[in-house]
Short mmCIF file of C-alpha atoms and ligand atoms in Angstrom, two decimals:
data_model
loop_
_atom_site.label_atom_id
_atom_site.label_comp_id
_atom_site.label_asym_id
_atom_site.label_seq_id
_atom_site.Cartn_x
_atom_site.Cartn_y
_atom_site.Cartn_z
CA MET A 23 -47.51 -23.26 -166.18
CA PRO A 24 -45.64 -20.79 -163.95
CA LEU A 25 -42.71 -22.37 -162.17
CA ALA A 26 -42.95 -22.61 -158.45
CA VAL A 27 -39.71 -20.81 -157.66
CA SER A 28 -41.54 -18.27 -155.49
CA ILE A 29 -43.22 -20.93 -153.41
CA LYS A 30 -41.21 -21.20 -150.25
CA LYS A 31 -41.02 -23.97 -147.70
CA MET A 32 -43.90 -25.95 -149.16
CA ILE A 33 -43.56 -29.40 -150.61
CA VAL A 34 -43.59 -28.86 -154.38
CA LYS A 35 -42.96 -31.75 -156.77
CA PHE A 36 -43.07 -32.04 -160.53
CA ASP A 37 -44.25 -35.02 -162.60
CA PHE A 38 -45.40 -36.46 -159.35
CA PRO A 39 -46.92 -39.98 -159.10
CA LEU A 40 -50.41 -39.93 -157.59
CA LYS A 41 -50.79 -43.66 -157.02
CA ALA A 42 -50.47 -43.32 -153.25
CA TYR A 43 -52.77 -40.28 -153.24
CA ASN A 44 -55.90 -41.85 -154.73
CA THR A 45 -57.62 -44.85 -153.17
CA PHE A 46 -58.45 -46.21 -156.64
CA GLY A 47 -54.69 -46.66 -156.98
CA MET A 48 -54.55 -45.10 -160.44
CA ASP A 49 -50.93 -44.94 -161.49
CA VAL A 50 -50.93 -41.47 -163.03
CA LEU A 51 -48.74 -38.41 -162.78
CA CYS A 52 -49.61 -34.80 -162.17
CA ALA A 53 -47.56 -32.00 -163.67
CA ARG A 54 -47.12 -30.35 -160.28
CA PHE A 55 -48.00 -31.39 -156.75
CA ILE A 56 -48.13 -28.97 -153.84
CA GLN A 57 -48.77 -30.01 -150.29
CA LEU A 58 -49.92 -27.36 -147.83
CA ASP A 59 -48.82 -28.06 -144.27
CA ALA A 60 -50.10 -24.73 -142.94
CA GLU A 61 -53.27 -22.89 -143.83
CA GLU A 62 -51.39 -19.60 -144.47
CA GLU A 63 -49.44 -21.23 -147.30
CA ILE A 64 -52.47 -20.74 -149.52
CA HIS A 65 -51.33 -17.12 -149.96
CA GLU A 66 -48.06 -18.35 -151.48
CA LEU A 67 -50.10 -20.30 -154.02
CA ASP A 68 -52.00 -17.17 -154.90
CA LYS A 69 -48.77 -15.16 -155.28
CA ALA A 70 -47.45 -17.84 -157.65
CA ASN A 71 -50.72 -17.64 -159.67
CA VAL A 72 -51.41 -21.32 -159.11
CA PHE A 73 -55.17 -20.71 -159.10
CA ASP A 74 -55.03 -19.08 -162.55
CA SER A 75 -54.04 -22.33 -164.25
CA PRO A 76 -55.63 -25.81 -164.12
CA HIS A 77 -55.61 -27.08 -160.56
CA TYR A 78 -57.37 -29.70 -158.51
CA ILE A 79 -57.69 -29.83 -154.74
CA LEU A 80 -57.14 -33.42 -153.70
CA GLY A 81 -58.01 -34.41 -150.15
CA GLY A 82 -57.66 -38.09 -149.27
CA GLY A 83 -58.22 -39.08 -152.90
CA SER A 84 -61.03 -41.38 -151.81
CA ASN A 85 -63.67 -39.93 -154.10
CA THR A 86 -61.66 -39.25 -157.24
CA LEU A 87 -60.99 -41.22 -160.40
CA PHE A 88 -58.09 -39.92 -162.47
CA THR A 89 -58.73 -41.09 -166.01
CA ASN A 90 -55.38 -39.87 -167.26
CA HIS A 91 -52.23 -38.03 -166.22
CA TYR A 92 -53.26 -34.65 -164.82
CA ASN A 93 -51.71 -31.77 -166.70
CA GLY A 94 -52.09 -29.23 -163.92
CA THR A 95 -51.39 -28.62 -160.25
CA VAL A 96 -52.70 -30.94 -157.61
CA ILE A 97 -53.03 -29.14 -154.28
CA HIS A 98 -53.13 -31.36 -151.25
CA PRO A 99 -54.23 -29.76 -147.96
CA ALA A 100 -52.39 -31.42 -145.09
CA PHE A 101 -52.84 -28.84 -142.32
CA LYS A 102 -54.42 -30.26 -139.22
CA GLY A 103 -56.07 -29.18 -136.00
CA ILE A 104 -59.22 -29.65 -133.95
CA ASP A 105 -60.13 -26.62 -131.80
CA ILE A 106 -63.03 -26.05 -129.43
CA MET A 107 -64.67 -22.73 -130.36
CA ASP A 108 -67.72 -22.77 -128.11
CA GLU A 109 -69.29 -25.03 -125.54
CA ASP A 110 -72.38 -25.18 -123.37
CA ALA A 111 -73.99 -27.86 -121.24
CA GLU A 112 -75.48 -29.64 -124.22
CA SER A 113 -73.23 -29.05 -127.19
CA ILE A 114 -69.76 -28.29 -128.41
CA LEU A 115 -68.57 -26.36 -131.45
CA LEU A 116 -65.41 -27.70 -133.09
CA ARG A 117 -63.35 -26.02 -135.79
CA VAL A 118 -61.58 -28.75 -137.72
CA ALA A 119 -58.85 -28.03 -140.25
CA ALA A 120 -59.44 -29.26 -143.80
CA GLY A 121 -56.37 -31.51 -143.81
CA GLU A 122 -57.44 -33.47 -140.74
CA GLU A 123 -58.28 -37.11 -141.43
CA TRP A 124 -62.00 -37.82 -141.08
CA SER A 125 -61.06 -40.82 -138.93
CA ALA A 126 -59.08 -38.55 -136.58
CA LEU A 127 -62.24 -36.52 -136.03
CA THR A 128 -64.42 -39.57 -135.35
CA ASP A 129 -61.70 -40.94 -133.01
CA TYR A 130 -61.72 -37.58 -131.19
CA CYS A 131 -65.53 -37.76 -130.86
CA ARG A 132 -65.29 -41.28 -129.51
CA GLU A 133 -62.67 -40.29 -126.96
CA HIS A 134 -64.51 -37.18 -125.75
CA HIS A 135 -68.07 -38.50 -126.12
CA TYR A 136 -69.36 -36.01 -128.65
CA TYR A 137 -72.43 -37.29 -130.48
CA GLY A 138 -73.53 -36.77 -134.07
CA LEU A 139 -70.90 -38.28 -136.33
CA GLU A 140 -70.94 -41.88 -135.03
CA ASN A 141 -72.88 -43.24 -138.02
CA LEU A 142 -70.25 -41.72 -140.31
CA VAL A 143 -67.35 -43.60 -138.76
CA GLY A 144 -65.10 -45.45 -141.17
CA ILE A 145 -65.54 -43.10 -144.13
CA PRO A 146 -62.14 -42.50 -145.71
CA GLY A 147 -60.89 -39.04 -146.65
CA LEU A 148 -60.19 -35.64 -145.17
CA VAL A 149 -62.47 -33.32 -143.21
CA GLY A 150 -62.22 -30.59 -145.86
CA SER A 151 -63.84 -32.88 -148.43
CA SER A 152 -66.73 -33.89 -146.20
CA PRO A 153 -69.04 -30.92 -147.00
CA VAL A 154 -68.24 -30.98 -150.72
CA GLN A 155 -70.22 -34.14 -151.37
CA ASN A 156 -72.10 -34.02 -148.06
CA ILE A 157 -70.83 -37.44 -147.03
CA GLY A 158 -73.49 -39.70 -145.65
CA ALA A 159 -74.04 -43.17 -144.27
CA TYR A 160 -76.55 -45.11 -142.18
CA GLY A 161 -79.21 -42.40 -141.99
CA VAL A 162 -76.91 -39.45 -141.25
CA GLU A 163 -75.43 -36.83 -143.54
CA VAL A 164 -72.58 -34.60 -142.44
CA LYS A 165 -74.75 -31.53 -143.07
CA ASP A 166 -76.73 -32.52 -139.97
CA CYS A 167 -73.73 -31.53 -137.82
CA ILE A 168 -72.12 -28.74 -139.86
CA GLU A 169 -72.50 -25.21 -138.54
CA LYS A 170 -70.36 -23.49 -141.16
CA VAL A 171 -67.60 -23.96 -143.70
CA GLU A 172 -64.70 -21.54 -144.04
CA GLY A 173 -62.23 -20.97 -146.84
CA TYR A 174 -61.19 -18.73 -149.71
CA TYR A 175 -62.69 -17.91 -153.06
CA THR A 176 -59.70 -18.72 -155.24
CA GLY A 177 -60.62 -16.14 -157.88
CA ASN A 178 -59.98 -13.15 -155.60
CA MET A 179 -58.68 -14.72 -152.39
CA GLN A 180 -61.59 -13.32 -150.40
CA GLU A 181 -62.32 -15.34 -147.31
CA PHE A 182 -65.73 -16.97 -146.99
CA SER A 183 -67.69 -18.28 -144.08
CA LEU A 184 -70.81 -20.09 -145.27
CA THR A 185 -73.50 -21.34 -142.91
CA ALA A 186 -74.99 -24.78 -143.52
CA PRO A 187 -78.06 -23.39 -145.37
CA GLN A 188 -75.77 -21.25 -147.53
CA CYS A 189 -73.84 -24.41 -148.48
CA GLN A 190 -77.05 -25.71 -150.15
CA PHE A 191 -76.54 -29.27 -149.03
CA GLY A 192 -78.43 -32.05 -150.76
CA TYR A 193 -78.00 -35.78 -151.23
CA ARG A 194 -74.27 -36.17 -152.06
CA ASN A 195 -74.37 -32.55 -153.19
CA SER A 196 -73.54 -28.98 -152.14
CA LEU A 197 -72.73 -25.53 -153.47
CA PHE A 198 -69.10 -26.69 -153.68
CA LYS A 199 -70.08 -29.19 -156.39
CA ASN A 200 -72.14 -26.62 -158.26
CA GLY A 201 -71.77 -22.81 -158.20
CA LEU A 202 -68.45 -22.94 -156.35
CA LYS A 203 -67.00 -25.92 -158.23
CA GLY A 204 -63.30 -25.21 -158.83
CA LYS A 205 -63.67 -21.77 -157.23
CA ALA A 206 -63.31 -22.42 -153.53
CA PHE A 207 -60.61 -23.68 -151.20
CA ILE A 208 -62.06 -25.00 -147.96
CA THR A 209 -59.78 -24.42 -144.96
CA SER A 210 -61.98 -25.55 -142.08
CA VAL A 211 -65.31 -27.09 -141.20
CA TRP A 212 -67.16 -26.17 -138.01
CA PHE A 213 -69.18 -28.95 -136.39
CA ARG A 214 -71.85 -28.54 -133.69
CA LEU A 215 -71.95 -31.83 -131.80
CA SER A 216 -74.08 -32.99 -128.92
CA LYS A 217 -72.60 -33.66 -125.48
CA VAL A 218 -75.71 -35.58 -124.49
CA PRO A 219 -76.38 -39.01 -125.95
CA HIS A 220 -78.47 -38.66 -129.05
CA PHE A 221 -78.60 -41.44 -131.64
CA ASN A 222 -79.96 -41.96 -135.13
CA LEU A 223 -81.03 -45.56 -135.65
CA THR A 224 -83.39 -44.94 -138.54
CA TYR A 225 -81.33 -46.94 -141.06
CA LYS A 226 -82.78 -50.45 -141.19
CA ALA A 227 -79.51 -52.39 -141.35
CA LEU A 228 -78.15 -50.46 -138.37
CA ALA A 229 -81.39 -50.73 -136.38
CA ASN A 230 -81.47 -54.50 -137.01
CA ALA A 231 -77.87 -54.93 -135.92
CA MET A 232 -78.52 -52.88 -132.77
CA ALA A 233 -81.79 -54.65 -131.88
CA GLY A 234 -81.95 -55.44 -128.17
CA VAL A 235 -78.74 -53.53 -127.41
CA GLU A 236 -78.63 -50.33 -125.35
CA PRO A 237 -77.03 -47.88 -127.80
CA THR A 238 -73.79 -46.16 -126.84
CA LEU A 239 -71.40 -44.10 -128.91
CA GLU A 240 -68.91 -46.96 -128.89
CA ASN A 241 -71.26 -49.79 -129.82
CA ILE A 242 -72.84 -47.78 -132.65
CA MET A 243 -69.40 -46.98 -134.06
CA ASP A 244 -68.34 -50.62 -133.76
CA THR A 245 -71.57 -51.83 -135.40
CA VAL A 246 -71.25 -49.35 -138.27
CA ILE A 247 -67.65 -50.46 -138.84
CA GLY A 248 -68.83 -54.09 -138.84
CA ILE A 249 -71.54 -53.39 -141.44
CA ARG A 250 -69.13 -51.38 -143.58
CA ASN A 251 -66.50 -54.14 -143.46
CA SER A 252 -69.07 -56.72 -144.57
CA LYS A 253 -70.04 -54.69 -147.66
CA LEU A 254 -67.21 -52.40 -148.64
CA PRO A 255 -63.65 -53.29 -149.66
CA ASP A 256 -60.69 -52.58 -147.41
CA ILE A 257 -59.10 -49.72 -149.35
CA THR A 258 -55.66 -50.71 -148.13
CA LYS A 259 -56.06 -53.94 -150.11
CA ILE A 260 -58.49 -53.25 -152.97
CA GLY A 261 -58.57 -50.00 -154.91
CA CYS A 262 -61.92 -48.21 -155.01
CA ALA A 263 -63.62 -44.94 -154.17
CA GLY A 264 -66.58 -46.18 -152.15
CA SER A 265 -69.92 -45.84 -153.91
CA PHE A 266 -69.07 -45.07 -157.50
CA PHE A 267 -72.64 -44.04 -158.36
CA LYS A 268 -75.32 -41.98 -156.68
CA ASN A 269 -78.61 -43.65 -155.89
CA PRO A 270 -80.95 -42.41 -158.63
CA VAL A 271 -84.06 -40.36 -157.91
CA ILE A 272 -86.96 -41.16 -160.27
CA PRO A 273 -90.66 -40.21 -160.59
CA ARG A 274 -93.06 -42.39 -158.60
CA ALA A 275 -94.98 -43.19 -161.81
CA GLN A 276 -91.86 -44.73 -163.35
CA TYR A 277 -91.23 -46.64 -160.14
CA SER A 278 -94.77 -48.10 -160.21
CA GLU A 279 -94.23 -49.26 -163.77
CA LEU A 280 -90.89 -50.84 -162.91
CA LEU A 281 -92.47 -52.69 -159.98
CA GLU A 282 -94.61 -54.66 -162.41
CA GLN A 283 -91.47 -56.20 -163.88
CA PHE A 284 -89.23 -56.02 -160.77
CA PRO A 285 -91.53 -56.36 -157.73
CA ASP A 286 -88.68 -56.38 -155.19
CA LEU A 287 -87.16 -53.03 -156.20
CA VAL A 288 -86.11 -51.17 -153.05
CA SER A 289 -87.14 -47.50 -152.77
CA TYR A 290 -86.82 -44.64 -150.32
CA PRO A 291 -89.40 -41.85 -150.33
CA ILE A 292 -88.17 -38.39 -151.35
CA ASP A 293 -91.43 -36.47 -151.66
CA GLU A 294 -94.91 -36.76 -153.20
CA GLU A 295 -93.46 -37.05 -156.68
CA TYR A 296 -90.13 -38.80 -156.38
CA VAL A 297 -88.49 -41.86 -154.88
CA LYS A 298 -84.84 -42.84 -154.60
CA LEU A 299 -83.80 -46.31 -155.75
CA ALA A 300 -80.78 -48.36 -154.69
CA ALA A 301 -78.25 -48.17 -157.52
CA GLY A 302 -76.52 -51.26 -156.10
CA GLN A 303 -79.65 -53.30 -156.63
CA LEU A 304 -80.10 -52.02 -160.21
CA ILE A 305 -76.48 -52.88 -161.01
CA GLU A 306 -76.89 -56.31 -159.45
CA LYS A 307 -80.02 -56.97 -161.53
CA ALA A 308 -78.15 -55.83 -164.62
CA GLY A 309 -75.76 -58.70 -163.96
CA TRP A 310 -72.70 -56.75 -162.93
CA LYS A 311 -72.29 -57.67 -159.27
CA GLY A 312 -68.96 -59.47 -158.85
CA LYS A 313 -68.16 -59.21 -162.56
CA ARG A 314 -64.52 -58.65 -163.35
CA ILE A 315 -62.77 -57.61 -166.55
CA GLY A 316 -59.03 -57.94 -166.03
CA ASP A 317 -58.24 -56.05 -162.83
CA ALA A 318 -61.33 -53.81 -163.00
CA GLY A 319 -64.72 -54.91 -161.76
CA ILE A 320 -67.74 -54.55 -159.55
CA TYR A 321 -67.36 -55.55 -155.92
CA PRO A 322 -69.12 -58.85 -155.11
CA PHE A 323 -70.61 -57.62 -151.80
CA GLN A 324 -71.84 -54.15 -152.85
CA ALA A 325 -72.53 -53.51 -156.50
CA LEU A 326 -72.24 -49.74 -156.09
CA VAL A 327 -68.50 -50.08 -155.79
CA VAL A 328 -66.20 -50.18 -158.81
CA VAL A 329 -62.91 -51.81 -157.85
CA ASN A 330 -59.31 -52.05 -158.96
CA TYR A 331 -58.04 -55.50 -158.03
CA GLY A 332 -54.43 -54.57 -158.63
CA ASN A 333 -53.12 -52.97 -161.75
CA ALA A 334 -56.24 -51.75 -163.55
CA LYS A 335 -55.57 -48.83 -165.84
CA PRO A 336 -57.83 -45.77 -165.84
CA GLU A 337 -59.29 -46.80 -169.18
CA GLU A 338 -60.22 -50.22 -167.81
CA ILE A 339 -62.02 -48.68 -164.83
CA SER A 340 -63.71 -46.23 -167.21
CA TYR A 341 -64.80 -49.07 -169.48
CA VAL A 342 -66.43 -50.92 -166.59
CA TYR A 343 -68.28 -47.94 -165.14
CA GLN A 344 -69.52 -46.82 -168.56
CA ARG A 345 -70.73 -50.33 -169.40
CA VAL A 346 -72.59 -50.43 -166.08
CA ILE A 347 -74.31 -47.13 -166.91
CA PHE A 348 -75.19 -48.46 -170.35
CA ASP A 349 -76.61 -51.77 -169.13
CA VAL A 350 -78.64 -50.19 -166.31
CA GLN A 351 -80.07 -47.70 -168.77
CA GLN A 352 -81.02 -50.50 -171.18
CA LEU A 353 -82.75 -52.53 -168.48
CA PHE A 354 -84.50 -49.84 -166.41
CA ASP A 355 -84.38 -46.67 -168.51
CA ILE A 356 -82.57 -45.04 -165.60
CA ARG A 357 -79.35 -43.13 -166.09
CA LEU A 358 -76.90 -43.63 -163.22
CA ASN A 359 -74.70 -40.68 -162.33
CA PRO A 360 -71.24 -41.14 -160.89
CA GLU A 361 -70.80 -39.93 -157.36
CA VAL A 362 -67.03 -39.97 -157.76
CA ASN A 363 -65.20 -36.95 -159.25
CA ILE A 364 -63.93 -38.04 -162.62
CA ILE A 365 -60.85 -36.09 -163.63
CA ALA A 366 -59.81 -36.17 -167.25
N1 EPU B 402 -78.45 -53.60 -152.67
C1 EPU B 402 -78.52 -54.66 -153.55
N2 EPU B 402 -77.37 -55.06 -154.15
C2 EPU B 402 -76.18 -54.47 -153.91
C3 EPU B 402 -76.11 -53.38 -153.04
C4 EPU B 402 -77.26 -52.95 -152.41
O1 EPU B 402 -79.57 -55.22 -153.79
O2 EPU B 402 -75.19 -54.90 -154.49
C5 EPU B 402 -79.67 -53.18 -151.96
C6 EPU B 402 -79.58 -53.58 -150.49
O3 EPU B 402 -80.05 -54.87 -150.27
C7 EPU B 402 -80.46 -52.56 -149.82
C8 EPU B 402 -80.28 -51.32 -150.69
O4 EPU B 402 -79.75 -51.78 -151.94
O5 EPU B 402 -81.80 -52.94 -149.85
C9 EPU B 402 -79.37 -50.29 -150.07
O6 EPU B 402 -78.09 -50.86 -149.83
P1 EPU B 402 -77.09 -50.28 -148.72
O7 EPU B 402 -77.78 -50.21 -147.41
O8 EPU B 402 -75.84 -51.06 -148.78
O9 EPU B 402 -76.85 -48.78 -149.14
P2 EPU B 402 -76.62 -48.09 -150.55
O10 EPU B 402 -77.81 -47.26 -150.85
O11 EPU B 402 -76.23 -49.11 -151.55
C10 EPU B 402 -75.63 -45.92 -149.53
C11 EPU B 402 -74.44 -45.03 -149.70
C12 EPU B 402 -73.20 -45.59 -149.03
C13 EPU B 402 -73.51 -45.78 -147.56
C14 EPU B 402 -74.74 -46.69 -147.41
C15 EPU B 402 -75.19 -46.80 -145.99
C16 EPU B 402 -74.80 -43.84 -151.78
C17 EPU B 402 -74.37 -43.65 -153.19
N3 EPU B 402 -74.16 -44.80 -151.11
O12 EPU B 402 -75.38 -47.14 -150.22
O13 EPU B 402 -72.16 -44.63 -149.15
O14 EPU B 402 -72.42 -46.35 -146.86
O15 EPU B 402 -75.85 -46.12 -148.15
O16 EPU B 402 -75.79 -45.62 -145.60
O17 EPU B 402 -75.67 -43.13 -151.32
C18 EPU B 402 -70.19 -43.91 -150.28
O18 EPU B 402 -70.79 -42.84 -150.46
O19 EPU B 402 -69.04 -44.10 -150.71
C19 EPU B 402 -70.88 -44.98 -149.57
C20 EPU B 402 -70.33 -46.17 -149.37
#
């Protein structure tokens, strides 16, 4: 690995502990850690050939499981900024730097009354990560508000500016997880938000909680936070990375067969041929909800969440998630796929 002697001003550390940089709390080291406090510093990384050797861009570390020490460079974008790029009577266009906390953006929306991201309040992580897995919650996906994503192709340092359709967003998926995986550095995300009240109450749990209440930006955000707190662990107390698995999409024919044995299986329509099931329910039926092996386990209030109760080692977390996959496959003949990035 080239030494970082040419990298000026930036925070560069060697054999750096990542425990405080991943919400799973995995106590692993990385060979080199570089924090970027200004967008332009990416050019210093290029000059030092950082992108030619193993590297991983780590945002808030809330969707990553390190299964071992990382023998490469972890690059942590920490540059911030929310700028208004365009505005009319009905909408506003914001350019938000990749290193901005997602919660800072939703706080900003709450303060200025910009509508669109309220159902996504409370999601941990950085803005630059949000398009990568197309974060979603309570009937809204971030793609619904993204106008474009800017950054650099790390292979040649060409800048890119990709519109939402070009980003090929899907359920917990995008071009950045496929064709551009490991090849792009996102510097900013542009959001088109509404200045006029406009709510999405299609998600049943949210609609139920809001029944009889006149929706406002504030009460939707507060309700979403309440629902999240009732189901998901407080990451400041219990290590986890939110939903560990994606909800599986299966053929309708297979779903009909499963219903004979499991008549209460929840499903969401995808199209004529496919339905999406609730992985949490499958895991619960496989007997894993609330199960704990040492300090690793499955959260008692939402079986989609793999948790570290304290000092679980990466191999213990890996054992639990692989056993869950195995048991769900045995019971339903459905293979669960992790939603979390698993870094070897
Ligand atoms: N369910 C169970 N047992 C469980 C968990 C869920 O039976 O342990 C059932 C629920 O009763 C419900 C259905 O599964 O009928 C769906 O549950 P929920 O509304 O909690 O949503 P989810 O599908 O389990 C997804 C996202 C979450 C997001 C919520 C709300 C994925 C992988 N997860 O969970 O995202 O907050 O919907 O929109 O799509 C995340 O990505 O980290 C995350 C937390």
